[in-house]
Structure formats: C-alpha cells, structure tokens
Amino acid sequence: GAVVSQHPSWVICKSGTSVKIECRSLDFQATTMFWYRQFPKQSLMLMATSNEGSKATYEQGVEKDKFLINHASLTLSTLTVTSAHPEDSSFYICSARAGEQYFGPGTRLTVT
Amino acid sequence: KNQVEQSPQSLIILEGKNCTLQCNYTVSPFSNLRWYKQDTGRGPVSLTIMTFSENTKSNGRYTATLDADTKQSSLHITASQLSDSASYICVVSKGGSYIPTFGRGTSLIVHP
C-alpha cells in the first residue's frame, strides 16, 4: 500500500518550453502533496506544499509563476515548469501525505 | 534554526562488513525521526520511523537508534550487501508541523 507514482520518469525539453510532471497517489487519498527538487549530491529541497482544492504554498525563493502547481483531486497533483531554462534541470520528487510522507520515484528533467 | 546534520558525508565499505551512520538534529519540538534509503535516480524509501519514546527500531539488517536527550540517531547496517549502496537520509519532523527537515544524506558504497 501507499504507492506514489510520477510521470514521466524522465523528460528532455528545449529551453523556453513548458513541462508538466504528474504525481499520483495510487491506493490512497492525499489532501496534501509536496514537491521537492534535488540537485546532484544534495538533499531534497522542499519547493511547495500542495493542498487539494486550494492554492499551493511555496517556499521562500521558489517562483510560483514559474513552477505552477495544481492539486485538482485527492490523488493527483501536477507541477508545471514554465519557460524552462537549463538551470531548471534537476530531479523533481513528489510526496503524498497519509500519516507519514510517501515519496514518488522522481522525475529527471533535462533542459537543453 | 532547525537542522539535521549527518555524518559521514560518504562511506566506502567491503561487502559483508557492518557500518553505522550518524544523525544529529536540533529540530524542536521533536515529533519523529525517519531514515530513508535513496537509490541513485530514485525517490526515497522509508526504512524506519521512531517517535520520542522509542530508542531502537529494526527493519531486517537495518537497525536505527534514537537518543532524544542528546538529539542523536544512528543507522546500523549489518552484513552489508552490494544493493545497500545508496544515499541514506535522516529526516526529522517537528511537532505541530508536517513539513520535515532533511539531512544531506550519507552516500554509502559497498564494494565486492
């Protein structure tokens, strides 16, 4: 139980384009989902907290207009990286909260 | 500032040997502490979770200890296997908040 999936698992996009990453809780409902970014050999950095049916709460330094988060249902949250730049290349991980946090497998984004 | 410090930053051991990873934290008030294993390019997977009243928790060859007085935890891996090669992350949650604080992780490499 408590499985979280992400799609896609990896994506390569050109600079200036937008990319959408999906996070789904497969066998439970999650009112709260979290989006993290992880650079090589670094720890997970929380980007934003996504609550179903309401606006996401962004951490300091994270541009909400660049990283659009939508949590339309209790099992799905999406992160859209708009006008992507090479410095946005990173490993993006979501987690869903059901008591404790369960992490997705991550999405590797490469912006060329 | 709530912090989680892990040591060593990296560790190389031979297959079959034991090792111990350390985690010191200043998060207060303390709620719980988790150890996660993160394989390269994957999301973190929970190994153990301990609350204030628990001082040891085992999961197969993994044994975590917690000293809430000194705010220290350790993760002991017995009879290491090649598949134990990964990053091990200590995560501490604060009472009243569901947003945890992540350590930077210890990178473990097990050589044959």
PDB file of C-alpha atoms in Angstrom:
ATOM      1  CA  GLY A   1       0.000   0.000   0.000  1.00  0.00           C
ATOM      2  CA  ALA A   2       0.815   3.719  -0.019  1.00  0.00           C
ATOM      3  CA  VAL A   3       2.280   3.884  -3.506  1.00  0.00           C
ATOM      4  CA  VAL A   4       3.049   7.190  -5.179  1.00  0.00           C
ATOM      5  CA  SER A   5       3.779   7.378  -8.887  1.00  0.00           C
ATOM      6  CA  GLN A   6       5.241  10.105 -11.049  1.00  0.00           C
ATOM      7  CA  HIS A   7       5.031  10.651 -14.750  1.00  0.00           C
ATOM      8  CA  PRO A   8       7.148  10.999 -16.712  1.00  0.00           C
ATOM      9  CA  SER A   9      10.157   9.372 -15.091  1.00  0.00           C
ATOM     10  CA  TRP A  10      12.449  11.465 -17.250  1.00  0.00           C
ATOM     11  CA  VAL A  11      11.977  14.256 -19.774  1.00  0.00           C
ATOM     12  CA  ILE A  12      14.201  16.306 -22.018  1.00  0.00           C
ATOM     13  CA  CYS A  13      12.889  19.626 -23.244  1.00  0.00           C
ATOM     14  CA  LYS A  14      14.188  22.668 -25.058  1.00  0.00           C
ATOM     15  CA  SER A  15      14.832  25.933 -23.299  1.00  0.00           C
ATOM     16  CA  GLY A  16      11.744  28.131 -23.243  1.00  0.00           C
ATOM     17  CA  THR A  17       9.212  25.322 -23.339  1.00  0.00           C
ATOM     18  CA  SER A  18       6.972  24.131 -20.517  1.00  0.00           C
ATOM     19  CA  VAL A  19       6.940  20.717 -18.919  1.00  0.00           C
ATOM     20  CA  LYS A  20       4.231  19.120 -16.790  1.00  0.00           C
ATOM     21  CA  ILE A  21       5.018  16.472 -14.178  1.00  0.00           C
ATOM     22  CA  GLU A  22       2.251  14.395 -12.612  1.00  0.00           C
ATOM     23  CA  CYS A  23       2.194  12.933  -9.120  1.00  0.00           C
ATOM     24  CA  ARG A  24      -0.432  10.367  -8.209  1.00  0.00           C
ATOM     25  CA  SER A  25      -1.253   8.525  -5.019  1.00  0.00           C
ATOM     26  CA  LEU A  26      -2.326   5.144  -6.349  1.00  0.00           C
ATOM     27  CA  ASP A  27      -4.027   3.468  -3.422  1.00  0.00           C
ATOM     28  CA  PHE A  28      -4.839   6.251  -1.006  1.00  0.00           C
ATOM     29  CA  GLN A  29      -6.166   9.767  -0.953  1.00  0.00           C
ATOM     30  CA  ALA A  30      -3.844  12.594  -0.066  1.00  0.00           C
ATOM     31  CA  THR A  31      -5.110  16.007   0.881  1.00  0.00           C
ATOM     32  CA  THR A  32      -1.531  17.241   0.942  1.00  0.00           C
ATOM     33  CA  MET A  33       1.251  16.616  -1.532  1.00  0.00           C
ATOM     34  CA  PHE A  34       4.743  18.036  -1.552  1.00  0.00           C
ATOM     35  CA  TRP A  35       7.108  18.891  -4.387  1.00  0.00           C
ATOM     36  CA  TYR A  36      10.850  18.667  -3.904  1.00  0.00           C
ATOM     37  CA  ARG A  37      13.845  19.411  -6.069  1.00  0.00           C
ATOM     38  CA  GLN A  38      17.137  17.609  -5.688  1.00  0.00           C
ATOM     39  CA  PHE A  39      20.413  18.587  -7.307  1.00  0.00           C
ATOM     40  CA  PRO A  40      23.268  16.070  -7.606  1.00  0.00           C
ATOM     41  CA  LYS A  41      24.751  15.059  -4.263  1.00  0.00           C
ATOM     42  CA  GLN A  42      22.378  17.414  -2.472  1.00  0.00           C
ATOM     43  CA  SER A  43      19.474  16.772  -0.152  1.00  0.00           C
ATOM     44  CA  LEU A  44      15.849  17.208  -1.104  1.00  0.00           C
ATOM     45  CA  MET A  45      14.747  20.826  -1.078  1.00  0.00           C
ATOM     46  CA  LEU A  46      11.074  21.496  -0.490  1.00  0.00           C
ATOM     47  CA  MET A  47       9.618  23.673  -3.232  1.00  0.00           C
ATOM     48  CA  ALA A  48       5.971  23.832  -2.309  1.00  0.00           C
ATOM     49  CA  THR A  49       3.135  22.248  -0.391  1.00  0.00           C
ATOM     50  CA  SER A  50       0.091  21.410  -2.456  1.00  0.00           C
ATOM     51  CA  ASN A  51      -3.327  21.176  -0.826  1.00  0.00           C
ATOM     52  CA  GLU A  52      -6.294  19.731  -2.663  1.00  0.00           C
ATOM     53  CA  GLY A  53      -8.674  22.410  -3.825  1.00  0.00           C
ATOM     54  CA  SER A  54      -6.584  25.357  -2.735  1.00  0.00           C
ATOM     55  CA  LYS A  55      -3.530  27.301  -3.781  1.00  0.00           C
ATOM     56  CA  ALA A  56      -0.122  25.828  -3.161  1.00  0.00           C
ATOM     57  CA  THR A  57       2.180  27.239  -0.519  1.00  0.00           C
ATOM     58  CA  TYR A  58       5.600  27.985  -1.942  1.00  0.00           C
ATOM     59  CA  GLU A  59       8.873  28.005  -0.045  1.00  0.00           C
ATOM     60  CA  GLN A  60      10.951  31.140   0.025  1.00  0.00           C
ATOM     61  CA  GLY A  61      12.892  31.645  -3.171  1.00  0.00           C
ATOM     62  CA  VAL A  62      10.639  29.450  -5.322  1.00  0.00           C
ATOM     63  CA  GLU A  63       8.901  31.382  -8.105  1.00  0.00           C
ATOM     64  CA  LYS A  64       5.230  30.490  -8.068  1.00  0.00           C
ATOM     65  CA  ASP A  65       4.715  31.844 -11.583  1.00  0.00           C
ATOM     66  CA  LYS A  66       7.467  29.607 -12.893  1.00  0.00           C
ATOM     67  CA  PHE A  67       6.549  26.440 -11.021  1.00  0.00           C
ATOM     68  CA  LEU A  68       2.794  26.084 -11.351  1.00  0.00           C
ATOM     69  CA  ILE A  69       1.207  23.569  -9.022  1.00  0.00           C
ATOM     70  CA  ASN A  70      -2.298  22.218  -9.348  1.00  0.00           C
ATOM     71  CA  HIS A  71      -3.893  19.773  -6.926  1.00  0.00           C
ATOM     72  CA  ALA A  72      -7.238  19.147  -8.575  1.00  0.00           C
ATOM     73  CA  SER A  73      -8.113  15.886  -6.845  1.00  0.00           C
ATOM     74  CA  LEU A  74      -7.198  13.853  -3.778  1.00  0.00           C
ATOM     75  CA  THR A  75      -4.987  11.594  -5.877  1.00  0.00           C
ATOM     76  CA  LEU A  76      -3.337  13.928  -8.363  1.00  0.00           C
ATOM     77  CA  SER A  77      -1.036  16.917  -8.178  1.00  0.00           C
ATOM     78  CA  THR A  78       0.814  18.415 -11.129  1.00  0.00           C
ATOM     79  CA  LEU A  79       3.906  20.578 -11.335  1.00  0.00           C
ATOM     80  CA  THR A  80       4.396  22.608 -14.490  1.00  0.00           C
ATOM     81  CA  VAL A  81       7.804  24.135 -15.108  1.00  0.00           C
ATOM     82  CA  THR A  82       7.101  27.094 -17.365  1.00  0.00           C
ATOM     83  CA  SER A  83       9.627  28.640 -19.748  1.00  0.00           C
ATOM     84  CA  ALA A  84      12.212  26.126 -18.649  1.00  0.00           C
ATOM     85  CA  HIS A  85      15.893  27.051 -18.597  1.00  0.00           C
ATOM     86  CA  PRO A  86      18.950  24.805 -18.312  1.00  0.00           C
ATOM     87  CA  GLU A  87      19.321  25.747 -14.644  1.00  0.00           C
ATOM     88  CA  ASP A  88      15.923  24.130 -14.025  1.00  0.00           C
ATOM     89  CA  SER A  89      17.470  20.783 -14.895  1.00  0.00           C
ATOM     90  CA  SER A  90      17.107  18.713 -11.770  1.00  0.00           C
ATOM     91  CA  PHE A  91      15.476  15.708 -10.155  1.00  0.00           C
ATOM     92  CA  TYR A  92      11.932  16.537  -9.078  1.00  0.00           C
ATOM     93  CA  ILE A  93      10.315  14.350  -6.423  1.00  0.00           C
ATOM     94  CA  CYS A  94       6.800  14.490  -5.078  1.00  0.00           C
ATOM     95  CA  SER A  95       5.432  13.002  -1.901  1.00  0.00           C
ATOM     96  CA  ALA A  96       1.932  12.418  -0.636  1.00  0.00           C
ATOM     97  CA  ARG A  97       0.944  12.579   2.980  1.00  0.00           C
ATOM     98  CA  ALA A  98      -1.132   9.844   4.577  1.00  0.00           C
ATOM     99  CA  GLY A  99       0.051   9.974   8.138  1.00  0.00           C
ATOM    100  CA  GLU A 100       3.647   9.911   7.032  1.00  0.00           C
ATOM    101  CA  GLN A 101       5.025  11.026   3.690  1.00  0.00           C
ATOM    102  CA  TYR A 102       5.356   8.564   0.846  1.00  0.00           C
ATOM    103  CA  PHE A 103       7.695   9.565  -1.960  1.00  0.00           C
ATOM    104  CA  GLY A 104       7.322   9.118  -5.658  1.00  0.00           C
ATOM    105  CA  PRO A 105      10.142   7.690  -7.779  1.00  0.00           C
ATOM    106  CA  GLY A 106      11.165  11.095  -9.091  1.00  0.00           C
ATOM    107  CA  THR A 107      11.302  12.775 -12.494  1.00  0.00           C
ATOM    108  CA  ARG A 108      14.604  13.676 -14.102  1.00  0.00           C
ATOM    109  CA  LEU A 109      14.235  16.944 -16.060  1.00  0.00           C
ATOM    110  CA  THR A 110      16.922  17.978 -18.510  1.00  0.00           C
ATOM    111  CA  VAL A 111      16.563  21.325 -20.255  1.00  0.00           C
ATOM    112  CA  THR A 112      18.754  21.770 -23.316  1.00  0.00           C
TER     113      THR A 112
ATOM    114  CA  LYS B   1      17.203  27.187  13.019  1.00  0.00           C
ATOM    115  CA  ASN B   2      16.066  23.581  12.796  1.00  0.00           C
ATOM    116  CA  GLN B   3      18.877  21.483  11.381  1.00  0.00           C
ATOM    117  CA  VAL B   4      19.716  17.881  10.687  1.00  0.00           C
ATOM    118  CA  GLU B   5      23.379  17.005  10.327  1.00  0.00           C
ATOM    119  CA  GLN B   6      24.578  13.652   9.040  1.00  0.00           C
ATOM    120  CA  SER B   7      27.968  12.031   9.152  1.00  0.00           C
ATOM    121  CA  PRO B   8      29.967  10.807   7.475  1.00  0.00           C
ATOM    122  CA  GLN B   9      29.196  12.507   4.178  1.00  0.00           C
ATOM    123  CA  SER B  10      30.333   9.389   2.352  1.00  0.00           C
ATOM    124  CA  LEU B  11      31.457   5.917   3.308  1.00  0.00           C
ATOM    125  CA  ILE B  12      33.029   3.029   1.443  1.00  0.00           C
ATOM    126  CA  ILE B  13      32.949  -0.454   2.932  1.00  0.00           C
ATOM    127  CA  LEU B  14      33.504  -4.018   1.786  1.00  0.00           C
ATOM    128  CA  GLU B  15      30.626  -6.370   1.237  1.00  0.00           C
ATOM    129  CA  GLY B  16      29.734  -8.269   4.376  1.00  0.00           C
ATOM    130  CA  LYS B  17      31.009  -5.599   6.764  1.00  0.00           C
ATOM    131  CA  ASN B  18      28.883  -3.608   9.183  1.00  0.00           C
ATOM    132  CA  CYS B  19      28.635   0.167   9.305  1.00  0.00           C
ATOM    133  CA  THR B  20      26.974   2.900  11.322  1.00  0.00           C
ATOM    134  CA  LEU B  21      25.672   6.215  10.060  1.00  0.00           C
ATOM    135  CA  GLN B  22      25.082   9.167  12.358  1.00  0.00           C
ATOM    136  CA  CYS B  23      22.424  11.873  12.528  1.00  0.00           C
ATOM    137  CA  ASN B  24      22.374  14.831  14.919  1.00  0.00           C
ATOM    138  CA  TYR B  25      19.459  17.219  14.981  1.00  0.00           C
ATOM    139  CA  THR B  26      18.332  20.436  16.602  1.00  0.00           C
ATOM    140  CA  VAL B  27      14.705  20.262  15.467  1.00  0.00           C
ATOM    141  CA  SER B  28      12.418  21.198  18.326  1.00  0.00           C
ATOM    142  CA  PRO B  29       9.879  20.271  19.484  1.00  0.00           C
ATOM    143  CA  PHE B  30      10.653  16.790  18.267  1.00  0.00           C
ATOM    144  CA  SER B  31       7.930  14.657  16.725  1.00  0.00           C
ATOM    145  CA  ASN B  32       9.599  11.776  14.917  1.00  0.00           C
ATOM    146  CA  LEU B  33      12.720  10.742  13.049  1.00  0.00           C
ATOM    147  CA  ARG B  34      12.873   8.678   9.899  1.00  0.00           C
ATOM    148  CA  TRP B  35      15.669   7.054   7.996  1.00  0.00           C
ATOM    149  CA  TYR B  36      15.243   6.769   4.251  1.00  0.00           C
ATOM    150  CA  LYS B  37      17.241   4.912   1.623  1.00  0.00           C
ATOM    151  CA  GLN B  38      17.533   6.641  -1.723  1.00  0.00           C
ATOM    152  CA  ASP B  39      18.962   4.747  -4.662  1.00  0.00           C
ATOM    153  CA  THR B  40      20.518   6.849  -7.401  1.00  0.00           C
ATOM    154  CA  GLY B  41      17.830   8.349  -9.596  1.00  0.00           C
ATOM    155  CA  ARG B  42      15.001   7.100  -7.390  1.00  0.00           C
ATOM    156  CA  GLY B  43      12.769   8.534  -4.716  1.00  0.00           C
ATOM    157  CA  PRO B  44      13.472   7.918  -1.003  1.00  0.00           C
ATOM    158  CA  VAL B  45      12.106   4.758   0.575  1.00  0.00           C
ATOM    159  CA  SER B  46      11.354   4.659   4.281  1.00  0.00           C
ATOM    160  CA  LEU B  47      13.459   2.285   6.401  1.00  0.00           C
ATOM    161  CA  THR B  48      12.447   3.158   9.951  1.00  0.00           C
ATOM    162  CA  ILE B  49      10.420   5.687  11.872  1.00  0.00           C
ATOM    163  CA  MET B  50      10.856   6.466  15.570  1.00  0.00           C
ATOM    164  CA  THR B  51       8.956   8.678  17.951  1.00  0.00           C
ATOM    165  CA  PHE B  52      10.181  10.234  21.174  1.00  0.00           C
ATOM    166  CA  SER B  53       9.524   7.161  23.288  1.00  0.00           C
ATOM    167  CA  GLU B  54      11.282   4.705  21.002  1.00  0.00           C
ATOM    168  CA  ASN B  55      15.033   4.218  21.215  1.00  0.00           C
ATOM    169  CA  THR B  56      15.533   1.406  18.732  1.00  0.00           C
ATOM    170  CA  LYS B  57      13.791   0.113  15.647  1.00  0.00           C
ATOM    171  CA  SER B  58      14.852  -2.661  13.308  1.00  0.00           C
ATOM    172  CA  ASN B  59      13.985  -3.424   9.713  1.00  0.00           C
ATOM    173  CA  GLY B  60      15.845  -6.511   8.579  1.00  0.00           C
ATOM    174  CA  ARG B  61      19.551  -5.726   8.506  1.00  0.00           C
ATOM    175  CA  TYR B  62      18.859  -2.076   9.340  1.00  0.00           C
ATOM    176  CA  THR B  63      18.702  -1.000  12.991  1.00  0.00           C
ATOM    177  CA  ALA B  64      18.059   2.591  13.966  1.00  0.00           C
ATOM    178  CA  THR B  65      18.627   4.050  17.410  1.00  0.00           C
ATOM    179  CA  LEU B  66      17.406   7.290  18.889  1.00  0.00           C
ATOM    180  CA  ASP B  67      18.589   9.268  21.894  1.00  0.00           C
ATOM    181  CA  ALA B  68      16.088  12.070  22.248  1.00  0.00           C
ATOM    182  CA  ASP B  69      18.020  13.578  25.156  1.00  0.00           C
ATOM    183  CA  THR B  70      21.184  14.119  23.144  1.00  0.00           C
ATOM    184  CA  LYS B  71      19.225  14.510  19.887  1.00  0.00           C
ATOM    185  CA  GLN B  72      21.201  11.840  18.127  1.00  0.00           C
ATOM    186  CA  SER B  73      20.256   8.909  15.960  1.00  0.00           C
ATOM    187  CA  SER B  74      22.229   6.211  14.236  1.00  0.00           C
ATOM    188  CA  LEU B  75      21.517   3.715  11.497  1.00  0.00           C
ATOM    189  CA  HIS B  76      23.427   0.454  11.735  1.00  0.00           C
ATOM    190  CA  ILE B  77      23.662  -1.784   8.696  1.00  0.00           C
ATOM    191  CA  THR B  78      24.647  -5.378   9.352  1.00  0.00           C
ATOM    192  CA  ALA B  79      26.349  -7.689   6.879  1.00  0.00           C
ATOM    193  CA  SER B  80      26.277  -5.143   4.074  1.00  0.00           C
ATOM    194  CA  GLN B  81      25.305  -6.140   0.554  1.00  0.00           C
ATOM    195  CA  LEU B  82      26.114  -4.549  -2.777  1.00  0.00           C
ATOM    196  CA  SER B  83      22.490  -3.438  -3.016  1.00  0.00           C
ATOM    197  CA  ASP B  84      22.962  -1.340   0.129  1.00  0.00           C
ATOM    198  CA  SER B  85      24.920   1.151  -1.987  1.00  0.00           C
ATOM    199  CA  ALA B  86      22.729   4.249  -1.814  1.00  0.00           C
ATOM    200  CA  SER B  87      22.231   7.544  -0.047  1.00  0.00           C
ATOM    201  CA  TYR B  88      20.791   7.303   3.460  1.00  0.00           C
ATOM    202  CA  ILE B  89      18.811  10.299   4.570  1.00  0.00           C
ATOM    203  CA  CYS B  90      17.830  11.246   8.103  1.00  0.00           C
ATOM    204  CA  VAL B  91      14.565  13.191   8.278  1.00  0.00           C
ATOM    205  CA  VAL B  92      13.243  14.831  11.435  1.00  0.00           C
ATOM    206  CA  SER B  93       9.725  16.131  11.873  1.00  0.00           C
ATOM    207  CA  LYS B  94       8.787  18.934  14.185  1.00  0.00           C
ATOM    208  CA  GLY B  95       5.796  18.742  16.456  1.00  0.00           C
ATOM    209  CA  GLY B  96       2.882  20.680  15.051  1.00  0.00           C
ATOM    210  CA  SER B  97       4.284  20.701  11.526  1.00  0.00           C
ATOM    211  CA  TYR B  98       4.026  18.129   8.784  1.00  0.00           C
ATOM    212  CA  ILE B  99       6.950  19.625   6.872  1.00  0.00           C
ATOM    213  CA  PRO B 100      10.064  17.676   7.876  1.00  0.00           C
ATOM    214  CA  THR B 101      13.708  18.721   7.860  1.00  0.00           C
ATOM    215  CA  PHE B 102      16.022  16.656   5.693  1.00  0.00           C
ATOM    216  CA  GLY B 103      19.646  15.856   6.309  1.00  0.00           C
ATOM    217  CA  ARG B 104      22.069  15.997   3.391  1.00  0.00           C
ATOM    218  CA  GLY B 105      22.441  12.245   3.469  1.00  0.00           C
ATOM    219  CA  THR B 106      25.322   9.796   3.726  1.00  0.00           C
ATOM    220  CA  SER B 107      26.462   8.216   0.496  1.00  0.00           C
ATOM    221  CA  LEU B 108      27.302   4.563   1.107  1.00  0.00           C
ATOM    222  CA  ILE B 109      29.242   2.495  -1.392  1.00  0.00           C
ATOM    223  CA  VAL B 110      29.615  -1.221  -0.817  1.00  0.00           C
ATOM    224  CA  HIS B 111      32.437  -2.850  -2.744  1.00  0.00           C
ATOM    225  CA  PRO B 112      32.648  -6.572  -3.505  1.00  0.00           C
TER     226      PRO B 112
END
